[in-house]
Short mmCIF file of C-alpha atoms in Angstrom, two decimals:
data_model
loop_
_atom_site.label_atom_id
_atom_site.label_comp_id
_atom_site.label_asym_id
_atom_site.label_seq_id
_atom_site.Cartn_x
_atom_site.Cartn_y
_atom_site.Cartn_z
CA MET A 1 110.27 13.98 -100.63
CA ALA A 2 111.58 15.51 -103.85
CA PRO A 3 108.38 17.43 -104.74
CA SER A 4 108.08 18.68 -101.16
CA HIS A 5 111.68 19.88 -101.20
CA ALA A 6 111.15 21.59 -104.56
CA LEU A 7 108.03 23.38 -103.29
CA ARG A 8 109.89 24.54 -100.21
CA CYS A 9 112.72 25.94 -102.34
CA CYS A 10 110.21 27.75 -104.57
CA LYS A 11 108.48 29.20 -101.53
CA ARG A 12 111.77 30.46 -100.13
CA ALA A 13 112.64 32.05 -103.46
CA LEU A 14 109.25 33.75 -103.70
CA ASN A 15 109.67 35.14 -100.19
CA TRP A 16 112.50 37.32 -101.51
CA ILE A 17 110.27 39.13 -104.02
CA PRO A 18 109.22 41.92 -101.58
CA VAL A 19 112.86 42.47 -100.61
CA LEU A 20 113.85 42.60 -104.28
CA PHE A 21 111.07 45.12 -104.91
CA ILE A 22 112.31 47.42 -102.12
CA ASN A 23 115.88 47.20 -103.41
CA LEU A 24 114.76 48.03 -106.96
CA VAL A 25 112.81 51.07 -105.73
CA VAL A 26 115.76 52.30 -103.68
CA GLY A 27 118.14 51.70 -106.59
CA TRP A 28 115.88 53.60 -108.96
CA SER A 29 115.48 56.46 -106.45
CA TYR A 30 119.26 56.71 -106.24
CA TYR A 31 119.55 56.91 -110.03
CA ALA A 32 116.75 59.48 -110.31
CA TYR A 33 118.15 61.66 -107.53
CA VAL A 34 121.90 61.45 -108.08
CA VAL A 35 122.09 61.02 -111.86
CA GLU A 36 118.98 62.75 -113.22
CA LEU A 37 118.49 65.51 -110.62
CA CYS A 38 122.17 65.79 -109.68
CA VAL A 39 122.16 68.84 -107.38
CA PHE A 40 125.50 68.67 -105.60
CA SER A 41 124.45 70.75 -102.60
CA TYR A 42 121.96 68.03 -101.58
CA LEU A 43 124.14 64.98 -102.08
CA VAL A 44 125.82 64.97 -98.66
CA ILE A 45 122.63 64.90 -96.59
CA PHE A 46 121.04 62.52 -99.12
CA HIS A 47 123.86 59.99 -98.81
CA ILE A 48 123.92 60.23 -95.02
CA PHE A 49 120.28 59.18 -94.69
CA LEU A 50 120.60 56.66 -97.53
CA THR A 51 123.55 54.99 -95.78
CA MET A 52 121.74 54.76 -92.43
CA PHE A 53 118.60 53.49 -94.16
CA ILE A 54 120.40 50.74 -96.08
CA TRP A 55 122.55 49.80 -93.07
CA SER A 56 119.56 49.34 -90.75
CA TYR A 57 117.53 47.60 -93.48
CA TRP A 58 120.18 45.00 -94.23
CA LYS A 59 120.85 44.41 -90.53
CA THR A 60 117.14 43.69 -90.13
CA ILE A 61 117.22 41.25 -93.04
CA TRP A 62 120.39 39.36 -92.23
CA SER A 63 120.20 39.16 -88.43
CA LYS A 64 119.31 35.56 -87.74
CA PRO A 65 116.28 35.16 -85.44
CA ALA A 66 117.31 34.10 -81.95
CA GLY A 67 115.85 30.83 -80.69
CA PRO A 68 115.56 29.32 -77.20
CA SER A 69 118.69 27.88 -75.66
CA LYS A 70 119.13 24.19 -74.87
CA ALA A 71 118.15 24.89 -71.27
CA PHE A 72 114.52 25.13 -72.42
CA ALA A 73 114.56 21.72 -74.10
CA LEU A 74 113.20 18.78 -72.13
CA PRO A 75 115.84 16.46 -70.68
CA ARG A 76 115.89 13.07 -72.36
CA ALA A 77 114.10 11.24 -69.55
CA GLU A 78 111.31 13.83 -69.26
CA LYS A 79 111.00 14.00 -73.03
CA GLU A 80 110.43 10.24 -73.28
CA LEU A 81 107.85 10.39 -70.50
CA TYR A 82 106.10 13.32 -72.17
CA GLU A 83 105.91 11.58 -75.55
CA ARG A 84 104.63 8.32 -74.06
CA GLU A 85 102.02 10.01 -71.92
CA GLU A 86 98.60 10.47 -73.52
CA ARG A 87 96.87 12.36 -70.72
CA ALA A 88 97.21 16.14 -71.01
CA GLU A 89 97.15 16.60 -67.22
CA THR A 90 100.14 14.32 -66.72
CA GLN A 91 102.01 15.97 -69.59
CA GLN A 92 101.49 19.31 -67.87
CA GLU A 93 102.87 17.93 -64.62
CA ILE A 94 106.02 16.89 -66.48
CA LEU A 95 106.35 20.35 -68.04
CA LYS A 96 105.75 22.09 -64.70
CA LYS A 97 108.48 20.04 -63.08
CA VAL A 98 111.00 21.12 -65.74
CA ALA A 99 109.75 24.72 -65.81
CA ARG A 100 110.41 25.18 -62.07
CA ASN A 101 114.07 25.79 -62.85
CA LEU A 102 113.38 28.16 -65.75
CA PRO A 103 112.53 31.90 -65.76
CA VAL A 104 109.07 31.27 -67.22
CA TYR A 105 106.14 33.37 -65.98
CA THR A 106 103.64 33.35 -68.85
CA ARG A 107 101.10 30.63 -69.54
CA THR A 108 98.61 29.64 -72.22
CA ALA A 109 95.03 30.92 -72.08
CA GLY A 110 94.20 27.72 -70.17
CA ARG A 111 96.99 28.44 -67.62
CA ALA A 112 99.16 25.63 -69.02
CA ILE A 113 102.93 25.69 -69.58
CA ARG A 114 103.69 27.01 -73.06
CA TYR A 115 105.34 24.15 -74.97
CA CYS A 116 106.17 23.96 -78.67
CA ASP A 117 105.58 20.50 -80.11
CA ASN A 118 107.42 21.43 -83.32
CA CYS A 119 110.65 22.62 -81.68
CA GLN A 120 110.13 20.46 -78.58
CA VAL A 121 111.04 23.22 -76.15
CA ILE A 122 109.32 25.03 -73.33
CA LYS A 123 108.70 28.50 -74.72
CA PRO A 124 110.44 31.33 -72.86
CA ASP A 125 108.30 34.35 -72.05
CA ARG A 126 107.37 36.33 -75.19
CA CYS A 127 108.66 33.55 -77.45
CA HIS A 128 106.45 32.27 -80.26
CA HIS A 129 106.75 29.76 -83.07
CA CYS A 130 107.01 31.17 -86.60
CA SER A 131 105.59 28.83 -89.22
CA THR A 132 107.46 30.66 -91.99
CA CYS A 133 110.88 30.49 -90.32
CA GLU A 134 109.99 27.06 -88.87
CA MET A 135 111.43 27.90 -85.45
CA CYS A 136 110.59 29.47 -82.12
CA VAL A 137 111.70 33.11 -82.06
CA LEU A 138 112.67 34.95 -78.87
CA LYS A 139 110.50 38.00 -78.16
CA MET A 140 108.81 37.57 -81.51
CA ASP A 141 107.07 40.68 -82.82
CA HIS A 142 105.95 39.54 -86.27
CA HIS A 143 107.20 37.97 -89.47
CA CYS A 144 107.79 40.79 -91.94
CA PRO A 145 107.60 39.92 -95.66
CA TRP A 146 109.38 43.18 -96.57
CA VAL A 147 112.55 41.96 -94.87
CA ASN A 148 111.85 38.23 -95.35
CA ASN A 149 112.71 37.66 -91.73
CA CYS A 150 111.19 37.40 -88.30
CA VAL A 151 111.36 40.61 -86.30
CA GLY A 152 112.19 39.72 -82.73
CA PHE A 153 114.74 40.08 -79.97
CA SER A 154 117.80 39.90 -82.24
CA ASN A 155 116.73 42.60 -84.72
CA TYR A 156 113.80 44.62 -83.35
CA LYS A 157 116.01 47.67 -82.75
CA TYR A 158 117.26 47.45 -86.34
CA PHE A 159 113.67 47.24 -87.58
CA VAL A 160 112.60 50.39 -85.72
CA LEU A 161 115.67 52.27 -86.98
CA PHE A 162 114.94 51.01 -90.49
CA LEU A 163 111.47 52.55 -90.32
CA ALA A 164 112.86 55.79 -88.87
CA TYR A 165 115.61 56.22 -91.45
CA ALA A 166 113.30 55.18 -94.29
CA SER A 167 110.94 57.97 -93.21
CA LEU A 168 113.77 60.49 -93.06
CA TYR A 169 115.07 59.33 -96.43
CA CYS A 170 111.65 59.99 -97.95
CA VAL A 171 111.45 63.39 -96.23
CA VAL A 172 114.81 64.44 -97.68
CA ILE A 173 113.74 63.41 -101.18
CA CYS A 174 110.37 65.18 -100.96
CA ALA A 175 111.86 68.34 -99.46
CA THR A 176 114.57 68.68 -102.09
CA VAL A 177 112.59 67.54 -105.13
CA ILE A 178 109.40 69.52 -104.53
CA GLN A 179 110.72 72.78 -106.01
CA TYR A 180 111.66 71.00 -109.26
CA PHE A 181 108.38 69.10 -109.15
CA ILE A 182 106.49 72.41 -109.05
CA LYS A 183 108.61 73.95 -111.80
CA PHE A 184 108.06 70.99 -114.09
CA TRP A 185 104.37 70.92 -113.27
CA THR A 186 103.98 74.65 -114.08
CA LYS A 187 106.24 74.31 -117.14
CA GLN A 188 108.86 76.70 -115.77
CA LEU A 189 111.53 74.19 -116.77
CA PRO A 190 111.84 72.61 -120.22
CA ASP A 191 110.69 69.04 -120.78
CA THR A 192 113.61 66.64 -120.53
CA HIS A 193 114.01 62.92 -120.02
CA ALA A 194 114.56 63.73 -116.31
CA LYS A 195 111.03 65.10 -115.92
CA PHE A 196 109.41 61.69 -115.54
CA HIS A 197 111.97 60.58 -112.95
CA ILE A 198 111.59 63.74 -110.86
CA LEU A 199 107.79 63.76 -110.93
CA PHE A 200 107.53 60.06 -110.17
CA LEU A 201 110.24 60.27 -107.49
CA PHE A 202 108.25 62.86 -105.55
CA PHE A 203 105.04 60.81 -105.69
CA VAL A 204 106.76 57.57 -104.67
CA ALA A 205 108.66 59.22 -101.78
CA ALA A 206 105.49 60.89 -100.49
CA LEU A 207 103.51 57.65 -100.71
CA PHE A 208 106.16 55.62 -98.91
CA PHE A 209 106.56 58.32 -96.25
CA ILE A 210 102.86 58.29 -95.39
CA SER A 211 102.82 54.49 -95.22
CA ILE A 212 106.02 54.12 -93.20
CA LEU A 213 105.30 56.97 -90.79
CA SER A 214 102.12 55.32 -89.51
CA LEU A 215 103.98 52.04 -88.98
CA LEU A 216 106.87 53.85 -87.28
CA GLY A 217 104.50 55.66 -84.95
CA TYR A 218 102.83 52.38 -84.02
CA HIS A 219 106.11 50.65 -83.20
CA LEU A 220 107.40 53.62 -81.20
CA TRP A 221 104.20 53.34 -79.19
CA LEU A 222 104.84 49.62 -78.72
CA VAL A 223 108.40 50.34 -77.56
CA GLY A 224 107.12 52.85 -75.00
CA LYS A 225 104.62 50.27 -73.71
CA ASN A 226 107.10 47.36 -73.87
CA ARG A 227 104.77 45.28 -76.00
CA THR A 228 105.24 43.26 -79.14
CA THR A 229 102.73 43.30 -81.98
CA ILE A 230 101.54 39.86 -80.86
CA GLU A 231 101.06 41.07 -77.28
CA ALA A 232 99.17 44.13 -78.49
CA PHE A 233 96.55 41.86 -80.06
CA ARG A 234 96.67 39.07 -77.47
CA ALA A 235 97.66 39.99 -73.91
CA PRO A 236 100.22 37.67 -72.27
CA VAL A 237 98.76 35.44 -69.58
CA PHE A 238 100.42 35.30 -66.17
CA ALA A 239 99.60 33.31 -63.05
CA ASN A 240 97.11 36.01 -62.02
CA GLY A 241 95.52 36.22 -65.49
CA PRO A 242 95.99 38.18 -68.75
CA ASP A 243 97.85 41.47 -68.44
CA LYS A 244 98.60 43.57 -71.52
CA ASN A 245 101.01 45.71 -69.46
CA GLY A 246 102.69 42.75 -67.80
CA PHE A 247 106.17 43.61 -69.11
CA SER A 248 105.86 47.39 -68.83
CA LEU A 249 108.35 48.85 -66.34
CA GLY A 250 107.85 52.53 -67.13
CA PHE A 251 108.71 54.45 -70.28
CA SER A 252 112.46 54.78 -69.74
CA ARG A 253 113.05 51.14 -68.84
CA ASN A 254 110.78 49.97 -71.63
CA VAL A 255 112.80 51.86 -74.23
CA ALA A 256 116.06 50.71 -72.64
CA GLU A 257 115.14 47.09 -73.33
CA VAL A 258 115.18 47.81 -77.06
CA PHE A 259 117.77 50.56 -77.51
CA GLY A 260 120.05 49.89 -74.55
CA ASP A 261 121.25 52.14 -71.76
CA GLN A 262 124.09 53.86 -73.66
CA ALA A 263 122.95 56.82 -75.75
CA LYS A 264 125.90 56.62 -78.14
CA TYR A 265 124.46 53.45 -79.69
CA TRP A 266 120.82 54.51 -80.04
CA PHE A 267 120.99 55.88 -83.58
CA PHE A 268 123.17 53.14 -85.04
CA PRO A 269 122.03 49.66 -86.12
CA VAL A 270 124.36 47.85 -83.74
CA PHE A 271 123.04 45.46 -81.12
CA SER A 272 122.53 47.20 -77.79
CA SER A 273 119.26 45.73 -76.50
CA LEU A 274 119.26 44.65 -72.87
CA GLY A 275 118.90 41.08 -71.68
CA ASP A 276 119.29 37.71 -73.35
CA GLY A 277 115.80 37.34 -74.83
CA HIS A 278 114.98 34.41 -72.55
CA SER A 279 113.87 36.17 -69.37
CA PHE A 280 112.13 39.49 -68.83
CA VAL A 281 111.38 41.49 -65.73
CA THR A 282 107.65 41.96 -65.20
CA ARG A 283 105.83 44.87 -63.60
CA LEU A 284 104.70 42.53 -60.80
CA VAL A 285 108.14 42.64 -59.17
CA HIS A 286 106.67 43.93 -55.93
CA ILE A 287 105.13 40.48 -55.41
CA ASP A 288 107.92 38.59 -57.17
CA PRO A 289 111.11 38.83 -55.05
CA GLU A 290 113.09 36.81 -57.59
CA GLN A 291 112.82 39.67 -60.07
CA ALA A 292 112.97 42.68 -57.76
CA ASN A 293 116.75 43.09 -57.69
CA SER A 294 117.15 43.37 -61.46
CA VAL A 295 114.69 46.28 -61.55
CA LEU A 296 116.13 48.19 -58.62
CA GLN A 297 119.57 48.20 -60.22
CA GLN A 298 118.41 50.56 -62.99
CA ASN A 299 118.63 54.33 -62.64
CA GLY A 300 115.24 55.50 -63.87
CA LYS A 301 115.63 59.28 -63.63
CA ARG A 302 118.65 59.46 -65.91
CA GLN A 303 117.02 57.21 -68.50
CA VAL A 304 113.78 59.25 -68.55
CA PHE A 305 115.77 62.31 -69.58
CA LEU A 306 117.93 60.51 -72.14
CA PHE A 307 115.08 58.70 -73.84
CA GLY A 308 113.01 61.85 -73.89
CA VAL A 309 115.86 63.47 -75.81
CA PHE A 310 116.04 60.42 -78.09
CA PHE A 311 112.42 60.60 -79.24
CA LEU A 312 112.36 64.39 -79.40
CA PHE A 313 115.38 64.25 -81.70
CA PHE A 314 113.70 61.81 -84.08
CA PHE A 315 110.51 63.86 -84.25
CA TYR A 316 112.61 67.01 -84.66
CA LEU A 317 114.27 65.47 -87.71
CA LEU A 318 110.94 64.40 -89.17
CA THR A 319 109.45 67.87 -88.62
CA PHE A 320 112.32 70.20 -89.44
CA THR A 321 114.34 68.34 -92.07
CA PRO A 322 112.40 70.13 -94.85
CA SER A 323 113.31 73.49 -93.28
CA VAL A 324 116.98 72.55 -93.08
CA VAL A 325 117.01 71.42 -96.69
CA HIS A 326 115.26 74.63 -97.72
CA ALA A 327 117.99 76.63 -96.00
CA ILE A 328 120.59 74.69 -97.97
CA CYS A 329 118.69 75.57 -101.13
CA LEU A 330 118.82 79.28 -100.30
CA ILE A 331 122.55 79.11 -99.65
CA SER A 332 123.27 77.21 -102.85
CA PHE A 333 121.25 79.41 -105.21
#
């Protein structure tokens, strides 16, 4: 027991190395930009994006993954029957009996009820067991080593905002440092101890921007399709078979599930996702009267416009932030 416990503690400590690395890079970038470069006209916009980046990053890290409620655990009598039973068919009958009262629509590839033997719960739709976190996670997307946490229902919005603000943070650095980078490179400015920091800062920001932007684009696509990373690689199975678009309700409603239906919360890492993570409306509502009402209650036209504005604003920032910063440069010099 003692060696196993020690190994587990070591593993947990090692899992924080990627997070420590990110924090060291951000801390160094702050020193290089604010102390070494120290151009006051840039500091306001720099600190705005830095604050939003750190806020969303730490919310992603410290938001505890949401697990299934007690309603998805087997009652004591059924649990004892399930554990005593050796035949898989009979075990499935026990699970089906319990699942009748639960909002569960997905199945395994063999059309069986999805049950976690580790957590001893019937898995809600889109819920998966994470071996690293050692728990079932609601609407699990993936386990991210860079945040040392599972990305799922409780923090997926924070994760997407973290990627967005990290990209914008890198854009601001590249756009404001590039003129000094060129001057140092062409020897228009004297060599100082700040030269290394400025040159390296530009390269690091550009490298991170390219890496993060591709990941951000992928997750924005997933949001628009109402898929998780797991579902993108393995389509969820319903009673009528696998359906990769099974949870897609149209672009506006898909985005609303992650960012909420109130625009004032979209850009802030505060929880505004819709639902409870246990049940999800499927696109088969026209043959599923139990789910139809929850879809009809949403006003699709208004949300199409608002979410169109939301994504256009993000891409506008990514595209035109360098131009805005350049205008600030012209005013300040």
